[in-house]
Structures are given as structure tokens and as C-alpha cells.
XYZ file of C-alpha atoms in Angstrom:
618
model
C 0.112 -0.093 -0.348
C 2.299 2.265 0.583
C 4.039 1.319 -2.769
C 0.919 1.964 -4.190
C -0.197 5.433 -2.316
C 3.289 7.537 -3.325
C 3.783 6.656 -5.985
C 0.265 8.071 -7.129
C 1.408 10.658 -5.197
C 4.589 10.427 -7.372
C 2.288 10.695 -11.136
C 0.240 13.609 -9.804
C 4.337 15.225 -9.343
C 5.375 14.624 -12.546
C 1.839 15.214 -14.159
C 1.681 18.515 -12.033
C 5.693 19.203 -13.998
C 4.482 18.835 -16.569
C 1.752 20.915 -16.794
C 4.293 23.547 -15.471
C 5.926 23.726 -18.949
C 2.884 24.935 -20.691
C 3.649 28.064 -21.768
C 0.059 28.803 -23.022
C -1.240 27.838 -19.914
C -0.670 32.102 -18.407
C 0.169 32.862 -22.767
C -2.459 35.795 -22.955
C -1.387 38.197 -25.424
C 0.388 34.873 -27.649
C 3.822 35.847 -27.588
C 5.012 32.278 -26.920
C 6.287 33.400 -23.273
C 4.451 33.426 -20.168
C 2.860 36.468 -19.380
C 2.450 35.144 -15.172
C 5.598 33.082 -14.563
C 4.977 32.633 -11.295
C 2.272 30.794 -11.792
C 4.290 28.048 -13.388
C 7.035 28.128 -10.576
C 5.051 27.763 -8.418
C 3.507 24.624 -10.143
C 6.973 23.279 -10.591
C 7.713 23.334 -6.765
C 4.601 21.557 -6.367
C 5.344 18.658 -8.997
C 9.113 18.592 -7.683
C 8.197 18.051 -4.090
C 5.709 15.384 -4.869
C 8.308 13.865 -6.697
C 10.472 13.965 -4.050
C 8.069 12.277 -1.483
C 6.906 9.997 -4.335
C 10.478 8.851 -4.743
C 11.362 9.021 -1.118
C 8.700 6.829 -0.001
C 8.644 4.009 -2.551
C 12.185 3.677 -3.150
C 13.420 1.712 -0.069
C 10.149 0.110 -0.001
C 10.348 -1.351 -3.512
C 13.625 -3.021 -3.192
C 12.522 -4.131 0.936
C 9.093 -5.726 -1.056
C 11.072 -7.282 -3.626
C 13.326 -8.829 -1.185
C 10.331 -10.582 0.827
C 9.346 -12.622 -2.583
C 11.723 -15.335 -2.191
C 12.370 -17.632 0.820
C 15.533 -17.924 3.596
C 16.526 -20.776 1.545
C 16.373 -19.040 -1.734
C 19.583 -16.790 -1.542
C 20.721 -17.472 -4.316
C 17.666 -16.015 -6.362
C 17.116 -13.299 -4.277
C 21.221 -12.173 -4.879
C 19.853 -12.684 -8.439
C 16.296 -10.141 -7.820
C 18.597 -7.900 -6.955
C 20.904 -7.557 -9.814
C 17.981 -7.284 -12.675
C 16.789 -5.337 -10.379
C 19.574 -2.369 -10.794
C 19.406 -3.505 -14.272
C 16.232 -2.435 -14.361
C 16.216 1.137 -12.703
C 19.054 1.705 -14.873
C 17.573 0.175 -18.468
C 14.927 2.483 -17.685
C 17.614 5.408 -16.596
C 19.188 4.471 -20.512
C 15.719 4.333 -22.370
C 15.405 7.873 -20.675
C 18.359 9.736 -21.853
C 17.741 9.042 -25.508
C 14.319 9.399 -25.197
C 13.324 12.072 -23.284
C 15.918 15.057 -25.788
C 13.981 13.469 -28.496
C 10.636 14.042 -27.241
C 11.754 18.084 -25.613
C 13.185 18.623 -29.638
C 10.017 17.947 -31.014
C 7.843 21.485 -31.712
C 4.813 21.374 -29.648
C 2.294 24.758 -28.630
C -1.733 26.653 -29.074
C 0.023 29.537 -30.110
C 3.773 28.893 -30.438
C 5.129 26.485 -31.903
C 8.382 25.849 -29.248
C 10.254 22.803 -27.830
C 8.132 20.607 -26.423
C 8.694 19.764 -22.394
C 5.362 18.745 -21.505
C 5.708 16.757 -23.614
C 9.165 15.180 -22.339
C 7.677 15.274 -18.043
C 4.327 14.148 -20.167
C 5.473 10.975 -21.492
C 7.172 10.097 -18.643
C 4.176 10.381 -16.678
C 1.653 8.466 -18.752
C 4.463 5.188 -18.077
C 5.039 5.382 -14.264
C 0.679 5.520 -14.205
C 0.816 1.875 -16.594
C 3.841 0.933 -14.335
C 1.167 2.152 -11.308
C -1.939 -0.095 -12.980
C 0.488 -2.834 -13.682
C 2.131 -3.337 -10.323
C -1.562 -3.207 -8.745
C -2.467 -5.987 -11.236
C -0.256 -8.385 -9.886
C -1.687 -8.625 -6.566
C -2.770 -11.542 -6.125
C 0.555 -12.848 -7.017
C 2.716 -11.294 -4.165
C 3.902 -12.342 -0.962
C 3.170 -9.301 1.684
C 4.529 -9.567 5.404
C 2.115 -7.682 7.640
C 3.427 -4.318 9.032
C 4.035 -4.429 12.416
C 3.199 -0.962 13.262
C 5.433 2.654 13.045
C 8.503 1.048 13.397
C 10.238 4.597 12.878
C 8.499 5.045 16.026
C 9.385 2.310 18.330
C 12.733 2.505 17.124
C 13.066 6.520 18.064
C 12.074 6.231 20.956
C 13.339 2.775 22.541
C 16.632 4.425 21.709
C 15.260 7.784 23.798
C 15.040 6.180 25.834
C 17.850 4.110 26.656
C 20.410 6.971 26.365
C 18.002 8.864 28.376
C 18.175 6.331 30.997
C 21.568 5.684 31.154
C 22.371 9.560 31.644
C 20.221 8.885 34.630
C 21.902 5.956 36.125
C 25.821 7.573 34.885
C 27.139 6.929 39.022
C 29.998 4.166 39.249
C 27.705 2.156 41.909
C 25.050 1.262 38.965
C 26.543 -1.730 37.202
C 27.650 -1.509 33.395
C 25.399 -3.568 31.035
C 27.046 -5.456 27.551
C 25.347 -2.528 25.061
C 24.337 0.851 25.508
C 21.075 0.263 24.170
C 20.463 -2.282 26.940
C 19.656 0.465 29.203
C 16.609 0.503 27.405
C 15.435 -3.262 28.663
C 13.403 -1.652 31.404
C 10.818 -0.662 28.959
C 11.214 -2.233 25.880
C 11.165 -5.848 25.216
C 15.056 -8.112 24.376
C 13.128 -8.444 21.085
C 13.599 -4.835 19.880
C 16.421 -4.106 21.482
C 18.000 -6.837 19.450
C 16.998 -5.719 16.383
C 17.545 -2.176 16.682
C 21.551 -3.139 17.826
C 21.451 -5.586 14.077
C 20.241 -1.679 12.524
C 22.362 0.598 14.772
C 25.736 -1.962 13.589
C 24.902 -1.766 9.867
C 24.215 1.726 9.776
C 28.014 2.595 11.809
C 29.625 0.753 8.906
C 27.150 3.212 6.162
C 28.999 6.039 7.881
C 31.753 6.547 5.216
C 29.807 5.475 2.075
C 28.975 8.816 1.022
C 32.082 9.721 -0.169
C 31.909 6.708 -2.416
C 28.506 9.195 -4.450
C 30.410 12.528 -4.106
C 32.163 11.068 -6.933
C 29.777 8.552 -8.839
C 27.292 11.189 -8.897
C 29.999 13.976 -10.742
C 29.355 11.736 -13.885
C 26.098 13.825 -14.791
C 28.087 17.802 -13.622
C 31.675 17.645 -13.417
C 32.380 14.131 -16.404
C 29.939 16.680 -18.449
C 31.142 19.587 -18.413
C 34.599 17.757 -19.112
C 33.618 16.775 -22.169
C 32.043 20.049 -23.213
C 36.040 20.476 -24.009
C 35.992 17.799 -26.248
C 35.592 16.621 -29.823
C 32.129 14.309 -29.540
C 32.862 13.714 -33.750
C 32.096 9.748 -34.074
C 32.000 9.772 -37.752
C 28.546 9.708 -39.192
C 27.648 10.689 -34.961
C 28.002 13.765 -33.566
C 28.017 12.725 -29.799
C 26.748 16.559 -27.656
C 28.354 16.646 -24.530
C 25.394 15.730 -22.031
C 24.703 11.918 -24.310
C 28.276 10.780 -22.715
C 26.294 9.713 -19.708
C 24.407 7.464 -22.101
C 27.720 5.213 -21.317
C 27.416 4.918 -17.544
C 23.443 2.729 -18.101
C 24.762 1.459 -21.499
C 27.665 -0.044 -19.526
C 25.355 -1.042 -16.625
C 22.938 -2.957 -18.917
C 26.057 -5.529 -20.288
C 28.503 -5.595 -16.860
C 25.769 -6.558 -14.577
C 24.884 -9.744 -16.187
C 28.730 -10.168 -17.021
C 29.357 -9.861 -13.426
C 26.418 -12.038 -12.016
C 27.629 -14.969 -14.418
C 30.805 -15.119 -15.001
C 32.723 -13.094 -13.107
C 31.279 -13.792 -9.499
C 31.160 -17.718 -10.108
C 35.139 -17.264 -11.449
C 36.252 -15.976 -8.115
C 34.340 -18.306 -6.526
C 35.614 -21.408 -8.164
C 39.503 -20.036 -7.228
C 37.902 -20.056 -3.952
C 37.948 -16.218 -2.904
C 35.931 -15.748 -0.637
C 34.088 -12.148 -1.762
C 32.300 -11.280 0.894
C 29.531 -8.486 0.126
C 32.030 -6.021 2.388
C 34.691 -6.914 0.003
C 33.074 -5.994 -2.690
C 31.793 -2.340 -1.063
C 35.480 -2.204 -0.395
C 36.765 -3.010 -4.499
C 34.098 -1.313 -5.894
C 34.875 2.399 -3.628
C 38.463 1.711 -4.893
C 37.612 0.736 -7.963
C 35.576 4.192 -8.056
C 38.513 6.059 -6.688
C 40.816 5.517 -9.928
C 37.730 6.194 -12.281
C 38.924 10.086 -10.520
C 42.592 9.175 -11.473
C 41.995 7.986 -15.394
C 39.668 11.231 -15.395
C 42.913 14.216 -13.812
C 44.836 11.725 -16.538
C 42.312 12.825 -19.295
C 42.073 16.293 -18.170
C 45.882 16.967 -18.354
C 45.692 16.735 -21.918
C 42.866 18.583 -22.444
C 44.741 21.165 -20.133
C 47.809 21.229 -22.634
C 44.452 21.760 -25.764
C 42.677 25.205 -23.836
C 43.691 28.876 -25.061
C 45.674 30.832 -23.257
C 43.103 34.331 -22.038
C 45.089 37.382 -20.552
C 45.500 37.397 -17.400
C 45.135 41.340 -15.595
C 47.697 43.227 -16.442
C 47.710 41.651 -19.950
C 46.506 42.421 -23.437
C 45.967 39.928 -25.910
C 46.155 40.860 -30.070
C 45.191 39.201 -33.137
C 45.832 40.880 -36.448
C 43.645 40.808 -39.750
C 44.746 41.456 -42.609
C 41.833 43.053 -44.556
C 43.828 44.552 -47.571
C 46.401 43.795 -50.047
C 49.146 45.702 -48.860
C 50.925 43.882 -45.909
C 50.761 45.118 -42.972
C 53.300 45.780 -39.736
C 52.528 45.867 -36.384
C 54.787 47.929 -33.989
C 54.700 46.563 -30.674
C 56.869 48.626 -28.360
C 60.859 49.072 -27.981
C 61.648 45.940 -26.486
C 59.152 43.646 -28.170
C 59.925 42.085 -32.197
C 57.631 43.932 -34.839
C 55.122 41.935 -36.652
C 54.021 41.868 -40.659
C 50.734 40.425 -41.650
C 50.578 39.155 -45.362
C 47.284 40.720 -47.327
C 44.214 38.671 -46.006
C 46.339 36.511 -43.814
C 46.079 36.804 -40.136
C 47.919 35.775 -36.463
C 47.226 34.042 -34.192
C 46.629 35.943 -30.455
C 49.629 37.270 -28.918
C 49.565 38.145 -25.051
C 51.814 40.512 -23.728
C 52.193 42.896 -20.370
C 49.855 46.139 -21.555
C 52.129 48.350 -20.357
C 54.298 47.680 -23.204
C 52.059 47.580 -25.931
C 51.318 52.035 -25.008
C 52.684 52.538 -27.774
C 51.395 49.900 -30.405
C 51.523 51.154 -34.081
C 49.915 49.904 -37.258
C 51.784 50.585 -40.579
C 50.944 49.337 -43.686
C 51.416 51.633 -47.635
C 52.340 54.761 -46.253
C 50.093 55.260 -43.467
C 50.576 54.881 -39.811
C 47.807 54.326 -37.234
C 48.298 54.345 -33.540
C 46.160 51.406 -31.574
C 45.371 51.869 -28.236
C 44.095 48.366 -25.980
C 42.952 47.395 -22.683
C 44.198 46.131 -19.890
C 42.956 41.934 -19.520
C 41.153 41.668 -22.835
C 41.327 40.302 -26.113
C 41.329 42.311 -28.528
C 41.537 41.770 -32.802
C 42.364 44.421 -34.301
C 41.129 44.313 -38.879
C 43.329 46.128 -40.944
C 42.418 47.234 -44.357
C 44.990 49.921 -46.215
C 42.543 51.213 -49.303
C 42.591 54.267 -51.370
C 41.397 56.790 -48.692
C 43.524 56.104 -45.892
C 44.796 53.086 -43.652
C 40.940 51.619 -42.095
C 41.306 49.844 -38.747
C 38.845 48.015 -36.217
C 39.882 47.146 -33.239
C 37.292 44.188 -31.887
C 37.306 43.761 -28.155
C 36.617 39.481 -27.442
C 34.721 39.085 -24.669
C 35.298 35.504 -24.816
C 37.262 33.887 -22.012
C 36.502 30.522 -21.871
C 35.529 28.070 -24.153
C 32.117 27.568 -25.616
C 29.541 25.885 -23.193
C 28.627 22.062 -24.188
C 30.908 22.238 -26.840
C 28.874 24.684 -29.073
C 30.692 27.163 -31.640
C 30.743 31.080 -31.785
C 30.707 33.308 -35.377
C 30.735 36.714 -35.679
C 31.322 38.039 -39.645
C 33.584 40.741 -40.354
C 32.522 42.673 -43.708
C 35.668 43.036 -45.743
C 32.813 45.046 -48.228
C 32.668 48.401 -49.732
C 28.833 48.636 -48.108
C 26.865 47.425 -45.673
C 25.996 43.790 -45.805
C 22.668 41.850 -44.124
C 24.223 38.208 -42.624
C 22.090 35.278 -42.104
C 23.512 31.645 -41.542
C 20.983 29.415 -41.495
C 17.855 30.688 -39.490
C 20.293 33.226 -37.490
C 20.238 36.877 -38.972
C 23.490 38.632 -37.952
C 21.578 41.947 -38.704
C 23.574 44.712 -41.060
C 26.511 44.597 -40.413
C 29.330 47.637 -41.869
C 31.949 47.773 -43.671
C 35.326 47.229 -41.876
C 32.927 45.945 -38.970
C 32.088 42.851 -37.448
C 28.717 41.398 -35.770
C 28.286 40.015 -32.773
C 29.126 36.481 -31.400
C 25.851 34.362 -32.158
C 25.972 30.610 -30.515
C 25.636 27.593 -32.648
C 25.483 23.419 -32.156
C 29.015 22.352 -31.761
C 30.389 19.932 -34.604
C 27.998 21.042 -37.496
C 28.751 22.892 -40.721
C 28.413 26.519 -40.919
C 26.720 27.400 -43.847
C 26.995 31.613 -44.591
C 24.411 33.076 -46.583
C 25.292 36.413 -48.760
C 25.531 35.617 -51.782
C 25.751 32.181 -52.085
C 26.849 29.382 -49.486
C 29.304 27.490 -49.184
C 29.924 25.338 -46.217
C 32.663 24.545 -43.308
C 33.075 21.618 -39.843
C 33.536 23.383 -37.289
C 35.018 21.570 -34.682
C 33.278 21.697 -30.659
C 34.203 24.498 -28.562
C 35.190 26.379 -30.645
C 34.923 30.351 -31.955
C 35.229 31.779 -35.396
C 35.471 34.850 -36.953
C 34.603 34.667 -40.546
C 35.634 37.007 -43.014
C 33.136 38.315 -46.157
C 35.629 39.124 -48.937
C 34.128 39.427 -52.239
C 31.008 38.120 -54.214
C 32.444 36.837 -57.197
C 29.846 35.363 -59.606
C 27.607 32.905 -57.587
C 30.738 32.509 -55.384
C 31.160 34.285 -51.955
C 34.331 34.261 -50.835
C 35.330 34.041 -47.075
C 38.297 33.667 -44.326
C 38.016 31.657 -41.101
C 39.893 32.841 -38.893
C 40.526 30.221 -35.622
C 39.473 32.481 -32.697
C 38.942 29.372 -29.986
C 40.656 26.135 -31.331
C 38.153 23.328 -31.449
C 38.867 20.994 -28.781
C 41.409 18.118 -30.169
C 41.721 15.751 -27.408
C 38.197 12.711 -28.274
C 35.545 12.385 -25.895
C 36.219 8.302 -26.153
C 38.871 9.037 -23.905
C 36.365 9.057 -21.269
C 35.017 5.251 -21.837
C 37.749 4.083 -19.577
C 37.286 6.497 -17.150
C 33.218 5.503 -17.389
C 33.988 1.408 -17.929
C 36.379 1.684 -14.778
C 33.254 3.988 -12.449
C 30.883 1.576 -13.604
C 32.397 -1.606 -12.469
C 32.821 -0.363 -9.296
C 29.390 0.870 -9.467
C 28.079 -3.412 -10.367
C 30.599 -4.150 -7.431
C 29.192 -1.572 -4.793
C 25.443 -0.913 -5.207
C 24.089 -4.016 -6.157
C 25.987 -5.538 -3.089
C 25.279 -2.136 -1.452
C 20.792 -3.687 -1.437
C 21.480 -6.977 -1.021
C 22.967 -6.613 2.145
C 21.098 -3.852 3.135
C 18.841 -6.489 3.281
C 20.196 -9.672 4.378
C 21.875 -7.859 7.516
C 18.287 -6.211 8.448
C 15.137 -7.798 10.717
C 12.244 -8.692 9.109
C 10.179 -5.387 10.468
C 13.097 -3.326 9.140
C 13.894 -3.833 6.058
C 12.335 -1.520 4.437
C 14.428 1.208 7.038
C 17.828 -0.692 6.296
C 17.067 0.125 2.895
C 16.064 3.828 3.452
C 19.232 4.180 5.051
C 21.243 2.835 3.027
C 19.294 5.265 0.568
C 20.772 8.293 2.473
C 24.112 7.469 1.870
C 23.625 8.559 -2.142
C 21.642 12.213 -0.330
C 25.122 12.862 2.021
C 27.893 12.765 -1.135
C 25.791 14.919 -2.983
C 25.752 17.259 -0.056
C 29.360 16.483 0.321
C 30.047 17.450 -3.938
C 27.906 20.798 -2.642
C 30.193 21.651 0.382
C 33.573 21.014 -1.645
C 32.868 22.077 -4.625
C 31.969 26.088 -2.490
C 34.918 25.014 -0.573
C 37.679 24.026 -2.588
C 40.116 26.631 -3.987
C 41.653 24.590 -6.440
C 41.802 26.070 -9.930
C 43.097 23.458 -12.052
C 40.275 20.736 -12.469
C 42.711 17.792 -12.955
C 43.832 18.801 -9.174
C 40.749 18.140 -8.012
C 40.069 15.369 -9.385
C 42.922 13.801 -8.130
C 41.700 15.362 -4.392
C 38.381 13.510 -4.694
C 40.999 10.343 -5.116
C 43.078 10.428 -2.622
C 39.994 11.289 0.190
C 37.532 8.103 -1.514
C 41.378 5.934 -0.742
C 41.880 7.207 2.159
C 37.684 6.678 3.318
C 38.477 3.285 1.109
C 41.075 2.049 3.757
C 39.111 2.941 6.910
C 36.250 1.572 5.678
C 37.919 -1.884 4.901
C 39.515 -2.152 8.159
C 35.824 -1.103 10.149
C 34.348 -4.321 7.633
C 36.839 -6.464 9.268
C 35.922 -6.321 12.425
C 31.577 -6.709 11.007
C 30.620 -9.484 12.164
C 27.529 -11.487 9.709
C 24.640 -11.821 11.354
C 21.694 -13.835 10.784
C 18.595 -12.011 11.214
C 15.497 -14.818 10.651
C 17.847 -17.127 13.152
C 18.768 -15.087 15.985
C 15.251 -13.774 16.074
C 14.050 -18.108 16.141
C 16.182 -17.933 18.662
C 14.761 -15.144 20.557
C 10.672 -17.297 19.390
C 12.483 -19.518 21.053
C 13.815 -17.721 24.042
C 10.248 -16.282 24.722
C 8.727 -19.703 23.910
C 10.566 -20.608 27.463
C 10.003 -18.126 29.098
C 5.949 -18.157 28.735
C 5.841 -21.823 29.444
C 8.078 -21.631 32.507
C 5.596 -18.854 33.771
C 2.775 -20.985 32.600
C 4.299 -23.603 35.538
C 4.975 -20.598 37.633
C 1.006 -20.122 37.456
C 0.398 -23.976 37.558
C 2.314 -23.829 40.915
C 1.232 -21.126 42.613
C -2.345 -22.220 41.757
C -1.899 -24.919 43.167
C -0.537 -23.970 45.812
C -3.496 -21.799 46.941
C -6.070 -24.556 46.316
C -4.208 -26.989 49.103
C -3.922 -24.129 51.787
């Protein structure tokens, strides 16, 4: 019932999110934009809260409910179930990552056609509703364990009473008890105390685990940002940076059955006792190794990144738009540069103080130029019959374009103003010897410059270009490409090893953790311990937020190494904790408690009978 009711809440939350993304909901003037944004924000927040309640309620119960379907002697089948369960989660993630962007890319709307976010959110909501119907339909086939009251309240009250009672009897005149929870024995029965001991023992073991998730969940943040500085050209396919995240669920779908049916049996044949806690330890070590691999890739990427001017520096690139050589003199201490007609230099970086006397000479004309500190500049030079013309462009781009996109601008080298478009994007009217603003385009695509005709050139991911419009000869437009920011050269395929290592870590860590949490929990606390396992994921995300805000490291590779080192240290601590952990069989302990309770009842019954017999004799 918990799964059913909270799945309904989950579905409603997804439906509300879908509704919140409908622009036409408050678009009264039909301009394509919502007129009352606060309504959409409020609906989005309500939807997210309902989804949070739904997912937080069903996740620990679904895995525990699945484990309840197996008998005590079906341990192998139950372990297999948790592997299939985790595989199913990642298969859904894979389908979502592929299908949702396709749905979002569709155009929909009543008054104006825009990206179809309502469809992207609405389809998962509909599928969730269908899955709920399927789940309810199979209700008669399920093995249902009857709930035994609000276990969270019982556990909390028992722990609180034990602490309070221990504090009240802290004097040395009171004898010590074997465990601090035994101080609750005056009020709570032995069974509940024994069950809480088992749970707390496992929860204590979980304290180091959030560090694993702190690294694992950076796939969708740091690793995706890393992919934005890489080349996504896979021949016929252009992979966008966020699409690299599909590598993880794809590998999960492959690796889970391989590990379950091949790797683990081989390890068992080698007579290695690969216990659950050893698997979790290996998973943490592999995750640390994955971040070392990410750091090595980042070092190679950093070698290809453009250099931007620091404080007190200026950067300049010269484009010669004329038919005569152009010579740029920087000052007495810096060698002059001569640029051939229709050519350009790369960016040159100097101290701004050394560039105070910068002059441009072409033909018999000389023009002084003044640069501003800490900026990139492009200097366009053209010697015409009317004199030497220059245009100094402030290149306000201080980093590579995000998400692997391209930045493009145009310089008009025509004698007249030109209206420039590229694809569906208009750059407006560009005056002679002037430049348009940069416009953002999807990465890795070809440029289609529209003027008197079309010319195309493949653009790399994460690049910026200045395209000079020179002349129109017949039906052919003559253009020159000047590279402002070089395209990404390190291929995204180099991320696959780190994804592979992290996926292997996930398989041995996460699948094992689900099964371990179930196997070590008492019969009435299965979902409680599953919730404790899932809580480590949330704490891991909080760790990332804190460390990202507190980190003073300027180099991304250094941050990867820091995270790898921290997880390795935590892995060693966990290995020591795991060494001293004693596995328990909750069913066996509960059976012993049942036997003791039965004997106690029989003993009490005997006492009552003897007392009754003695009373009758009197």
C-alpha cells in the first residue's frame, strides 16, 4: 500500500511538472512566453516536492518488497533479483536519456511552436501511471508481509529511552551493561532491542559510504563539463557532451549480467571468499581509480585549452583585410609583426604596459592603437585608396563555448553594408570594416554562410571563429575563416575508460549494498535499512556541494585527484571497519528470540500452575 499510494503521489508530481512547462497556460497575449511566470514556478516546485515525497517513499519499499518475495533458502535467487532490479533501473535511465531529448526537440504549442517540454515530462508521467496499473494488477501474486506498526517511532523512542536511562544511571554504583541499548530493557522487550542493535551496527558501517556517491554522481556534472571541452565527432554520429552520460547505463546493462554470471562464479571457483563488504570495498577503490583516469584525461585537455590574458596583460590578433602587407609595431622591447594580405596571426599575449606605443603600418600610412588591460582584441587592418582603416574588436569571450557549441561572428570586408544570415540566424546589417556580435551554434556542425551564395566548412566542438566576408564573384562568396578559439582536439572516446571503471565500481558496490542491506536487516526493518542505504546517496551529494564551494583548487585535474585521494582514504577506513564486522542471520536471531520467549511463557505458565496448586492446597 505504501508503494501504491506514494506512486500515485509520484505520478501526480510528474503530471504537475508537465503542466508547469506549458507556456500557453498563462500566455494570454499569445507571444510565446508565459505572462505569469510565478504560476509556472509555483507549479514546478509543487511537482518537485510531490516527486521527492513519492521517490523517497517508494524506493526503500520497492527493493525490500522485492526481497520479501523469496524464502530464506533462496538466497542465491534473491541476490540475482537485486542484480536484475538494478539492471532494470539503469535500463530505464538509458531509455530516458535517449528518448527524452528527442521528445523535447519536438515543436508543440497552441499559439506558438516551441520545444515540447510538456511532452518530455508528460510521457514519463503517463508511463509511471501505466506501471502503477501493472503493479496493482499483479497484487494477488505477491507475498505480502504484514506491517508491524510504525517502526520508525518505536526505534526512535527505544533509542531515546536508552540514552536517557543511561544518563540517569551514570553513577559508578550502577553496574555496566553489555551494550548501551540494554539500558532500554526496563521498558522495551528484548526482541526490539536486539533488532535495533542489528540495524545500528549496519548503519555505523555506512558512515564512510557517502564519499563513494560524492564521486559517482559527478558523472552528470564534472564529467559532463569535461566532455564540453572534448571532440564528439564519432564519424557519422555527433555526440553532444550530455549524451556521454548514456555510457554508464549502457555499460550497466552489459556488466550486471556479466559480473553476476561470469565474474563472481570465477572468483568463487578460485576459492576466494568475496564477501559483500569486500565487494563494497573493491567498488570504492575502483571509483577512486576512475577519478585518477579522469584526472589524466583532464591533463591532456588542459594542454589544448586556449590561454586568456590575466590582470595586467592584453592579447591581440591581427587580421589583414587589405591587399598590402601590414606591419604592427608593439614597442621597443617587442619584435614587430608583419601580416600578409588576407591572412591573420594567432593571439599574442603581452604585458599591457609594453603595448602603449602600438602602431599599425600598411603602405605609407601609420595608425596608433590603444588596448585595454586584461582583454582579448582582434585588430582588423585594411589599406584602401582613402587611407589606412582599422577596427579594434573587443573579444569578450573568456572561456570555451559551453556544451561544445560554436561561437561565430562576421567581419564585413565589402565596401558596402551587408545583411548576413547563417541558417535561420540573422546577424543583422554589418557595416564595412566592422564586425557582428558572436552568435552561438550547436557544436560540431557545418557552417552555412548566406550572402550571395552558400559555402560550408565543418566546425569543431567548442570553437570560435571570425568569418571574413571578402567578395562575391559571380555566384561564389569568398570568405576567410580566422580561428579565435581552437576546436576541441581530445576525443570524447577517452572518457570511456573512466566510465567503464566507475561502472564496474557501481556494479560491485551498489548492487551488493542493496542485497547486503536486506540480508542484514530484521524482518520488520527491511525498508528502514534500505532507506539508510539510500540516505548515503543524499549525503554524498551534499558532500559534493560543500567541497565544490570550499575548494580553492584552480585546476580541474587537481580536484579530481583530491576526490580520488579522499575516497581512497575512506576506502581504507571502511576496509578496517568491515574487517571487524560480524555477519548476522536476522532470521536465526529472531528464531532464537522466539524460542526464548516460548520457554519464558512455558516457565511462567508452570509458575502460575504451581502457584494455583499451592493456593488450592491452602
